Amino acid sequence: MKVRELIKAFKPYEWEPSRKEISERIGIPEEEILRFDLNTVPFRPEEILKALSEKLPSLPVNEYPDPSYRELREALSEYLKVNPENIMVTVGADEALDIMAKTFIDPGTVALVSAPTYSMYRITVEALGGRIVEVLRNPDFSDDLEALIEQSRKPETRMVFLCSPNNPTGNLTPQEDAVRLLESVGCAVMVDEAYAEFSGTSLVNLAEKYENLMVVRTFSKAFALAGVRIGYVVASRKTIELLSKVRPPNSVSVTSLALAKIALEKADFLLAKAREITAERERLSKALSRIEGLTVYPSHANFLLVKFEKADALKVYMELLSRGLVVRRLSGPMLENCLRITVLDKASNDKLLGALKEILGGKG
Ligand code: PMP
């Protein structure tokens, strides 16, 4: 087969193994494995599923969905207090990234990322023959705004990817920094707010004002629907029209649309759950920072970045794994000897704390 040249040397996304694969590898039953590596919430939204089951018999699954996903956009418009024309629905946030890259990236052009950050930005850009330039964050993980502005002004730069709260560091891009960037550069600025509900802040209200701003959101995190695959973009009408040129017409399923709409009807409940998780995050963060040799970074998301000052993070990862506790390994600049831990329920988090104390015990 004749494949594209760039695919030959392509560095793909590192897929998380399935529960079944982990279970087979470590010999612990699937149901005993705790996933601290996926940044999803630790509960199944049963109320949403029950409401869907009532609607299922009348779902028009023999037809394609309304390609404009109008009903969901209208429900989102109420939730976000923006116009439906400012919203585009996608298959998870990841499809939104793909659509943006297809809109802005020509082979040989550049997209900037404020690194370290979510790896899919690189993958979507490089898959189209674009080049990623990593602008390394400041030591406190804040964006290096001056460097981003300088790089953005170069003619080959088409896009900047920001992530707020940032995966895996957990910090926010302050609104004034985002606004300065938006006002200083002409290129598109994507702000990934996949974890926004845990932070209580968002830039969606700026979308109509700044034509170069595209905010990406998802139902996968606080809305407990990662398996349903729904995301959306909030941007100016003009920018939504531009992105719509390459959006596939029917990628979101009728069942996913129905689930997302029900989730929005239950937004108060889900947002209350998100607040519980942020309270638990603070408890876990304090407890972890009491363990000697561990640095815990402040987080506005549902996960914590931790650095092992004395122990080897890979060894800690393996020890945790052997106990059925799966955390996220990390690599690359600024993340040396770090692991990422998703905040689960109190009982699960306590298991992790106990295991970490045991593993690090004595080593300080
Ligand atoms: N953006 C960030 C920052 C993420 O961490 C993730 C999921 N890990 C995504 C986007 C993808 O979200 P979705 O499930 O909506 O595709």
Tab-separated table of C-alpha atoms and ligand atoms in Angstrom:
chain	number	residue	atom	x	y	z
A	1	MET	CA	0.000	0.000	0.000
A	2	LYS	CA	1.116	3.539	-0.680
A	3	VAL	CA	0.668	5.479	2.510
A	4	ARG	CA	1.286	9.176	3.061
A	5	GLU	CA	4.960	9.930	3.741
A	6	LEU	CA	4.252	11.624	7.049
A	7	ILE	CA	2.307	8.647	8.381
A	8	LYS	CA	5.429	6.480	8.170
A	9	ALA	CA	7.178	8.369	10.974
A	10	PHE	CA	4.003	9.495	12.734
A	11	LYS	CA	3.966	9.436	16.547
A	12	PRO	CA	0.387	8.406	17.447
A	13	TYR	CA	-1.675	9.082	20.555
A	14	GLU	CA	-0.700	6.778	23.407
A	15	TRP	CA	-3.989	4.965	24.000
A	16	GLU	CA	-4.879	4.136	27.556
A	17	PRO	CA	-5.229	0.341	27.918
A	18	SER	CA	-8.732	-1.036	28.527
A	19	ARG	CA	-9.825	-2.302	31.947
A	20	LYS	CA	-9.764	-5.827	30.512
A	21	GLU	CA	-6.178	-5.503	29.255
A	22	ILE	CA	-5.016	-4.167	32.623
A	23	SER	CA	-6.864	-6.925	34.442
A	24	GLU	CA	-5.182	-9.600	32.304
A	25	ARG	CA	-1.773	-7.992	32.759
A	26	ILE	CA	-1.844	-7.662	36.559
A	27	GLY	CA	-4.184	-10.517	37.456
A	28	ILE	CA	-6.715	-8.421	39.380
A	29	PRO	CA	-10.442	-8.633	38.495
A	30	GLU	CA	-11.695	-5.811	36.278
A	31	GLU	CA	-14.149	-4.513	38.862
A	32	GLU	CA	-11.376	-4.049	41.437
A	33	ILE	CA	-9.294	-1.826	39.202
A	34	LEU	CA	-9.459	1.892	39.974
A	35	ARG	CA	-8.790	4.242	37.041
A	36	PHE	CA	-7.057	7.412	38.187
A	37	ASP	CA	-5.719	7.882	34.649
A	38	LEU	CA	-8.735	8.941	32.560
A	39	ASN	CA	-9.849	12.285	34.039
A	40	THR	CA	-13.461	11.129	33.982
A	41	VAL	CA	-15.885	11.349	36.927
A	42	PRO	CA	-16.332	8.379	39.274
A	43	PHE	CA	-20.082	7.843	38.793
A	44	ARG	CA	-22.486	6.647	36.132
A	45	PRO	CA	-25.237	9.234	35.529
A	46	GLU	CA	-28.127	6.866	36.204
A	47	GLU	CA	-30.803	9.563	36.135
A	48	ILE	CA	-29.775	10.516	32.598
A	49	LEU	CA	-29.804	6.891	31.464
A	50	LYS	CA	-33.234	6.289	33.009
A	51	ALA	CA	-34.641	9.334	31.235
A	52	LEU	CA	-33.147	8.082	27.969
A	53	SER	CA	-34.676	4.652	28.420
A	54	GLU	CA	-38.105	6.318	28.538
A	55	LYS	CA	-37.376	8.189	25.315
A	56	LEU	CA	-35.744	5.288	23.463
A	57	PRO	CA	-38.918	3.726	21.933
A	58	SER	CA	-39.683	6.969	20.080
A	59	LEU	CA	-36.158	7.928	18.957
A	60	PRO	CA	-36.113	8.324	15.152
A	61	VAL	CA	-33.028	6.159	14.679
A	62	ASN	CA	-34.097	5.181	11.137
A	63	GLU	CA	-33.343	8.748	10.079
A	64	TYR	CA	-30.172	10.820	10.124
A	65	PRO	CA	-29.998	13.409	12.896
A	66	ASP	CA	-30.879	17.016	12.077
A	67	PRO	CA	-27.467	17.934	10.617
A	68	SER	CA	-27.448	21.301	12.384
A	69	TYR	CA	-28.095	19.576	15.756
A	70	ARG	CA	-30.443	22.490	16.395
A	71	GLU	CA	-32.218	21.170	19.509
A	72	LEU	CA	-28.998	20.497	21.361
A	73	ARG	CA	-27.555	23.854	20.280
A	74	GLU	CA	-30.638	25.580	21.663
A	75	ALA	CA	-30.324	23.738	24.979
A	76	LEU	CA	-26.612	24.615	25.096
A	77	SER	CA	-27.454	28.208	24.315
A	78	GLU	CA	-29.525	28.392	27.518
A	79	TYR	CA	-26.851	26.669	29.567
A	80	LEU	CA	-24.032	28.893	28.290
A	81	LYS	CA	-26.002	32.126	27.760
A	82	VAL	CA	-24.749	32.507	24.190
A	83	ASN	CA	-26.698	32.371	20.904
A	84	PRO	CA	-27.283	29.000	19.187
A	85	GLU	CA	-25.493	30.477	16.127
A	86	ASN	CA	-22.343	30.676	18.243
A	87	ILE	CA	-22.320	26.922	18.883
A	88	MET	CA	-21.165	23.949	16.820
A	89	VAL	CA	-21.755	20.401	18.139
A	90	THR	CA	-19.020	17.799	17.577
A	91	VAL	CA	-18.109	14.201	18.407
A	92	GLY	CA	-16.306	14.976	21.624
A	93	ALA	CA	-13.848	17.816	21.926
A	94	ASP	CA	-11.438	15.753	19.843
A	95	GLU	CA	-13.524	16.119	16.667
A	96	ALA	CA	-13.581	19.869	17.269
A	97	LEU	CA	-9.766	19.865	17.254
A	98	ASP	CA	-9.773	17.959	13.972
A	99	ILE	CA	-12.217	20.396	12.366
A	100	MET	CA	-10.087	23.351	13.461
A	101	ALA	CA	-6.904	21.838	12.100
A	102	LYS	CA	-8.661	21.134	8.787
A	103	THR	CA	-9.797	24.753	8.699
A	104	PHE	CA	-6.507	26.467	9.498
A	105	ILE	CA	-3.552	24.162	8.818
A	106	ASP	CA	-1.907	23.908	5.414
A	107	PRO	CA	1.111	21.592	5.071
A	108	GLY	CA	4.197	23.381	6.367
A	109	THR	CA	2.312	25.947	8.460
A	110	VAL	CA	2.692	26.185	12.231
A	111	ALA	CA	0.475	25.777	15.276
A	112	LEU	CA	1.670	26.815	18.712
A	113	VAL	CA	1.034	24.920	21.908
A	114	SER	CA	1.702	26.176	25.399
A	115	ALA	CA	3.621	23.097	26.552
A	116	PRO	CA	3.289	20.775	28.358
A	117	THR	CA	-0.315	20.207	27.354
A	118	TYR	CA	-2.830	17.754	25.843
A	119	SER	CA	-1.118	15.675	23.144
A	120	MET	CA	-4.014	15.618	20.655
A	121	TYR	CA	-3.213	19.172	19.487
A	122	ARG	CA	0.085	17.933	18.090
A	123	ILE	CA	-1.480	14.860	16.562
A	124	THR	CA	-4.272	16.670	14.697
A	125	VAL	CA	-1.887	19.295	13.336
A	126	GLU	CA	0.890	16.914	12.330
A	127	ALA	CA	-1.603	14.574	10.641
A	128	LEU	CA	-2.293	17.397	8.187
A	129	GLY	CA	1.360	18.136	7.555
A	130	GLY	CA	1.459	21.114	9.911
A	131	ARG	CA	4.274	21.733	12.347
A	132	ILE	CA	3.904	22.143	16.100
A	133	VAL	CA	6.015	24.718	17.897
A	134	GLU	CA	6.056	24.180	21.637
A	135	VAL	CA	6.274	27.346	23.710
A	136	LEU	CA	7.418	26.124	27.092
A	137	ARG	CA	5.404	27.341	30.074
A	138	ASN	CA	6.903	29.373	32.938
A	139	PRO	CA	8.141	27.379	35.975
A	140	ASP	CA	4.722	27.859	37.677
A	141	PHE	CA	3.097	26.447	34.486
A	142	SER	CA	1.563	29.804	33.504
A	143	ASP	CA	1.663	30.490	29.757
A	144	ASP	CA	4.717	32.341	28.466
A	145	LEU	CA	2.523	35.043	26.991
A	146	GLU	CA	5.294	37.174	25.484
A	147	ALA	CA	6.794	34.192	23.660
A	148	LEU	CA	3.357	33.085	22.452
A	149	ILE	CA	2.599	36.566	21.122
A	150	GLU	CA	5.985	36.803	19.422
A	151	GLN	CA	5.628	33.381	17.780
A	152	SER	CA	1.988	34.015	16.830
A	153	ARG	CA	2.960	37.077	14.840
A	154	LYS	CA	5.169	35.037	12.513
A	155	PRO	CA	3.529	34.662	9.114
A	156	GLU	CA	3.662	30.849	9.138
A	157	THR	CA	1.682	30.608	12.413
A	158	ARG	CA	-1.973	29.704	11.850
A	159	MET	CA	-3.207	28.720	15.307
A	160	VAL	CA	-2.488	28.789	19.007
A	161	PHE	CA	-3.739	25.985	21.257
A	162	LEU	CA	-4.388	26.965	24.868
A	163	CYS	CA	-5.907	24.642	27.436
A	164	SER	CA	-7.613	26.066	30.524
A	165	PRO	CA	-7.567	24.331	32.966
A	166	ASN	CA	-4.528	22.769	31.343
A	167	ASN	CA	-4.140	19.015	31.079
A	168	PRO	CA	-1.913	17.796	32.771
A	169	THR	CA	-0.803	20.771	34.897
A	170	GLY	CA	-4.251	21.841	36.167
A	171	ASN	CA	-3.709	25.615	36.032
A	172	LEU	CA	-5.815	28.227	34.248
A	173	THR	CA	-4.969	30.784	31.586
A	174	PRO	CA	-6.249	33.975	33.268
A	175	GLN	CA	-8.890	35.800	31.206
A	176	GLU	CA	-6.712	38.914	30.926
A	177	ASP	CA	-3.879	36.835	29.396
A	178	ALA	CA	-6.224	35.232	26.868
A	179	VAL	CA	-7.623	38.656	25.959
A	180	ARG	CA	-4.133	40.094	25.525
A	181	LEU	CA	-3.234	37.260	23.200
A	182	LEU	CA	-6.507	37.582	21.258
A	183	GLU	CA	-5.960	41.318	20.833
A	184	SER	CA	-2.262	41.049	19.972
A	185	VAL	CA	-2.379	38.418	17.245
A	186	GLY	CA	-4.378	37.830	14.091
A	187	CYS	CA	-4.286	34.048	14.036
A	188	ALA	CA	-6.889	31.675	15.463
A	189	VAL	CA	-6.704	31.015	19.205
A	190	MET	CA	-8.308	27.834	20.475
A	191	VAL	CA	-9.027	27.605	24.189
A	192	ASP	CA	-9.777	24.056	25.310
A	193	GLU	CA	-12.139	24.220	28.288
A	194	ALA	CA	-12.772	20.482	28.625
A	195	TYR	CA	-12.483	20.858	32.423
A	196	ALA	CA	-14.187	24.265	32.750
A	197	GLU	CA	-17.017	23.069	35.008
A	198	PHE	CA	-14.471	22.208	37.709
A	199	SER	CA	-12.936	25.676	37.558
A	200	GLY	CA	-16.041	27.837	37.442
A	201	THR	CA	-14.518	30.133	34.805
A	202	SER	CA	-14.950	30.300	31.048
A	203	LEU	CA	-14.287	32.508	28.046
A	204	VAL	CA	-17.481	31.593	26.164
A	205	ASN	CA	-18.906	35.070	26.793
A	206	LEU	CA	-16.055	36.545	24.714
A	207	ALA	CA	-16.745	34.409	21.661
A	208	GLU	CA	-18.864	36.898	19.740
A	209	LYS	CA	-16.438	39.741	20.503
A	210	TYR	CA	-13.242	38.068	19.265
A	211	GLU	CA	-13.500	36.498	15.840
A	212	ASN	CA	-10.217	34.627	16.359
A	213	LEU	CA	-11.391	32.914	19.580
A	214	MET	CA	-12.708	29.337	19.538
A	215	VAL	CA	-13.657	27.775	22.868
A	216	VAL	CA	-13.879	23.971	22.970
A	217	ARG	CA	-16.045	22.215	25.568
A	218	THR	CA	-17.192	18.645	26.215
A	219	PHE	CA	-19.782	16.457	27.940
A	220	SER	CA	-17.017	13.935	28.742
A	221	LYS	CA	-15.849	15.327	32.064
A	222	ALA	CA	-18.222	17.069	34.515
A	223	PHE	CA	-21.259	15.885	32.539
A	224	ALA	CA	-20.245	12.228	33.008
A	225	LEU	CA	-20.750	11.230	29.355
A	226	ALA	CA	-17.243	10.388	28.071
A	227	GLY	CA	-18.563	7.234	26.420
A	228	VAL	CA	-21.265	9.171	24.583
A	229	ARG	CA	-18.777	11.366	22.684
A	230	ILE	CA	-20.252	14.851	22.550
A	231	GLY	CA	-18.355	18.117	22.493
A	232	TYR	CA	-18.900	21.589	21.117
A	233	VAL	CA	-17.229	24.766	19.974
A	234	VAL	CA	-18.299	28.257	20.982
A	235	ALA	CA	-17.131	30.973	18.589
A	236	SER	CA	-18.352	34.017	16.657
A	237	ARG	CA	-21.020	33.362	14.008
A	238	LYS	CA	-18.459	34.020	11.277
A	239	THR	CA	-15.965	31.567	12.720
A	240	ILE	CA	-18.646	28.901	13.248
A	241	GLU	CA	-19.602	29.302	9.568
A	242	LEU	CA	-15.972	28.877	8.586
A	243	LEU	CA	-15.511	25.728	10.697
A	244	SER	CA	-18.822	24.342	9.404
A	245	LYS	CA	-17.346	24.091	5.909
A	246	VAL	CA	-15.357	21.012	6.920
A	247	ARG	CA	-17.679	19.621	9.606
A	248	PRO	CA	-19.112	16.225	8.622
A	249	PRO	CA	-22.929	16.510	8.492
A	250	ASN	CA	-23.922	13.441	10.498
A	251	SER	CA	-21.124	12.429	12.818
A	252	VAL	CA	-23.138	12.781	16.056
A	253	SER	CA	-25.688	10.017	16.702
A	254	VAL	CA	-29.369	10.525	17.527
A	255	THR	CA	-28.879	8.684	20.857
A	256	SER	CA	-25.871	10.804	21.820
A	257	LEU	CA	-27.797	13.985	21.042
A	258	ALA	CA	-30.699	12.801	23.201
A	259	LEU	CA	-28.378	11.932	26.100
A	260	ALA	CA	-26.610	15.285	25.942
A	261	LYS	CA	-29.937	17.122	25.940
A	262	ILE	CA	-31.127	15.199	28.994
A	263	ALA	CA	-27.797	15.940	30.707
A	264	LEU	CA	-28.382	19.668	30.212
A	265	GLU	CA	-31.837	19.323	31.778
A	266	LYS	CA	-30.011	17.872	34.781
A	267	ALA	CA	-27.192	20.415	34.716
A	268	ASP	CA	-27.831	21.609	38.289
A	269	PHE	CA	-27.357	18.075	39.596
A	270	LEU	CA	-24.203	17.520	37.508
A	271	LEU	CA	-22.719	20.867	38.503
A	272	ALA	CA	-23.362	20.046	42.160
A	273	LYS	CA	-21.473	16.762	41.615
A	274	ALA	CA	-18.627	18.741	40.005
A	275	ARG	CA	-18.471	20.910	43.125
A	276	GLU	CA	-18.243	17.769	45.264
A	277	ILE	CA	-15.316	16.624	43.147
A	278	THR	CA	-13.525	19.958	43.490
A	279	ALA	CA	-14.000	19.798	47.284
A	280	GLU	CA	-12.604	16.253	47.239
A	281	ARG	CA	-9.732	17.493	45.049
A	282	GLU	CA	-8.768	19.967	47.758
A	283	ARG	CA	-8.908	17.252	50.435
A	284	LEU	CA	-6.828	14.859	48.333
A	285	SER	CA	-4.360	17.584	47.420
A	286	LYS	CA	-3.780	18.466	51.106
A	287	ALA	CA	-3.418	14.813	52.092
A	288	LEU	CA	-0.960	14.130	49.253
A	289	SER	CA	1.150	17.169	50.063
A	290	ARG	CA	1.573	15.848	53.612
A	291	ILE	CA	3.418	12.833	52.183
A	292	GLU	CA	7.123	13.596	52.323
A	293	GLY	CA	8.903	13.878	49.005
A	294	LEU	CA	5.712	14.684	47.093
A	295	THR	CA	4.962	18.039	45.493
A	296	VAL	CA	1.324	18.614	44.531
A	297	TYR	CA	0.574	21.423	42.082
A	298	PRO	CA	-2.536	23.610	42.491
A	299	SER	CA	-5.350	22.430	40.211
A	300	HIS	CA	-8.586	23.906	38.827
A	301	ALA	CA	-9.605	20.607	37.231
A	302	ASN	CA	-10.617	17.108	38.394
A	303	PHE	CA	-7.049	15.855	38.483
A	304	LEU	CA	-3.799	16.608	40.266
A	305	LEU	CA	-0.264	16.733	38.959
A	306	VAL	CA	2.237	15.373	41.456
A	307	LYS	CA	6.021	15.331	41.374
A	308	PHE	CA	8.152	12.804	43.189
A	309	GLU	CA	11.162	14.623	44.608
A	310	LYS	CA	13.047	11.532	45.725
A	311	ALA	CA	11.341	8.374	44.487
A	312	ASP	CA	11.245	7.266	40.843
A	313	ALA	CA	7.788	8.040	39.366
A	314	LEU	CA	7.918	5.033	37.041
A	315	LYS	CA	8.573	2.700	39.973
A	316	VAL	CA	5.732	4.299	41.933
A	317	TYR	CA	3.486	3.885	38.876
A	318	MET	CA	4.357	0.177	38.638
A	319	GLU	CA	3.815	-0.373	42.371
A	320	LEU	CA	0.410	1.313	42.187
A	321	LEU	CA	-0.478	-0.677	39.071
A	322	SER	CA	0.316	-3.960	40.795
A	323	ARG	CA	-2.307	-2.967	43.422
A	324	GLY	CA	-4.916	-2.242	40.736
A	325	LEU	CA	-4.488	1.530	41.014
A	326	VAL	CA	-3.882	3.023	37.562
A	327	VAL	CA	-2.478	6.553	37.381
A	328	ARG	CA	-1.233	8.454	34.307
A	329	ARG	CA	2.417	8.357	33.378
A	330	LEU	CA	3.798	11.527	31.817
A	331	SER	CA	6.847	12.415	29.812
A	332	GLY	CA	8.513	15.440	28.281
A	333	PRO	CA	9.883	18.753	29.469
A	334	MET	CA	8.704	20.035	32.885
A	335	LEU	CA	7.009	16.709	33.661
A	336	GLU	CA	10.059	14.709	34.707
A	337	ASN	CA	9.218	12.341	37.548
A	338	CYS	CA	5.563	13.445	37.574
A	339	LEU	CA	2.307	11.471	37.554
A	340	ARG	CA	-1.251	12.676	36.970
A	341	ILE	CA	-3.992	11.539	39.318
A	342	THR	CA	-7.716	11.858	38.576
A	343	VAL	CA	-9.812	12.759	41.629
A	344	LEU	CA	-12.250	9.889	42.244
A	345	ASP	CA	-14.611	9.314	45.200
A	346	LYS	CA	-13.317	9.567	48.780
A	347	ALA	CA	-13.008	5.805	49.350
A	348	SER	CA	-10.977	5.293	46.144
A	349	ASN	CA	-8.799	8.317	46.839
A	350	ASP	CA	-8.117	7.000	50.331
A	351	LYS	CA	-6.965	3.693	48.842
A	352	LEU	CA	-4.537	5.577	46.646
A	353	LEU	CA	-3.294	7.652	49.586
A	354	GLY	CA	-2.751	4.516	51.656
A	355	ALA	CA	-0.858	2.809	48.840
A	356	LEU	CA	1.323	5.857	48.200
A	357	LYS	CA	2.223	6.129	51.884
A	358	GLU	CA	3.129	2.450	51.892
A	359	ILE	CA	5.224	2.709	48.703
A	360	LEU	CA	7.031	5.893	49.710
A	361	GLY	CA	7.176	5.014	53.395
A	362	GLY	CA	10.628	5.306	54.851
A	363	LYS	CA	12.079	6.759	51.650
A	364	GLY	CA	10.881	10.286	52.629
B	1	PMP	N1	-9.245	18.234	25.733
B	1	PMP	C1	-8.593	17.881	26.838
B	1	PMP	C2	-7.723	18.869	27.503
B	1	PMP	C3	-8.713	16.576	27.339
B	1	PMP	O1	-8.038	16.230	28.429
B	1	PMP	C4	-9.540	15.653	26.668
B	1	PMP	C5	-9.742	14.238	27.142
B	1	PMP	N2	-8.763	13.613	27.776
B	1	PMP	C6	-10.179	16.073	25.520
B	1	PMP	C7	-10.029	17.371	25.081
B	1	PMP	C8	-11.031	15.137	24.716
B	1	PMP	O2	-12.327	15.214	25.140
B	1	PMP	P1	-13.502	14.440	24.413
B	1	PMP	O3	-13.773	13.224	25.228
B	1	PMP	O4	-14.634	15.412	24.473
B	1	PMP	O5	-13.079	14.146	23.017
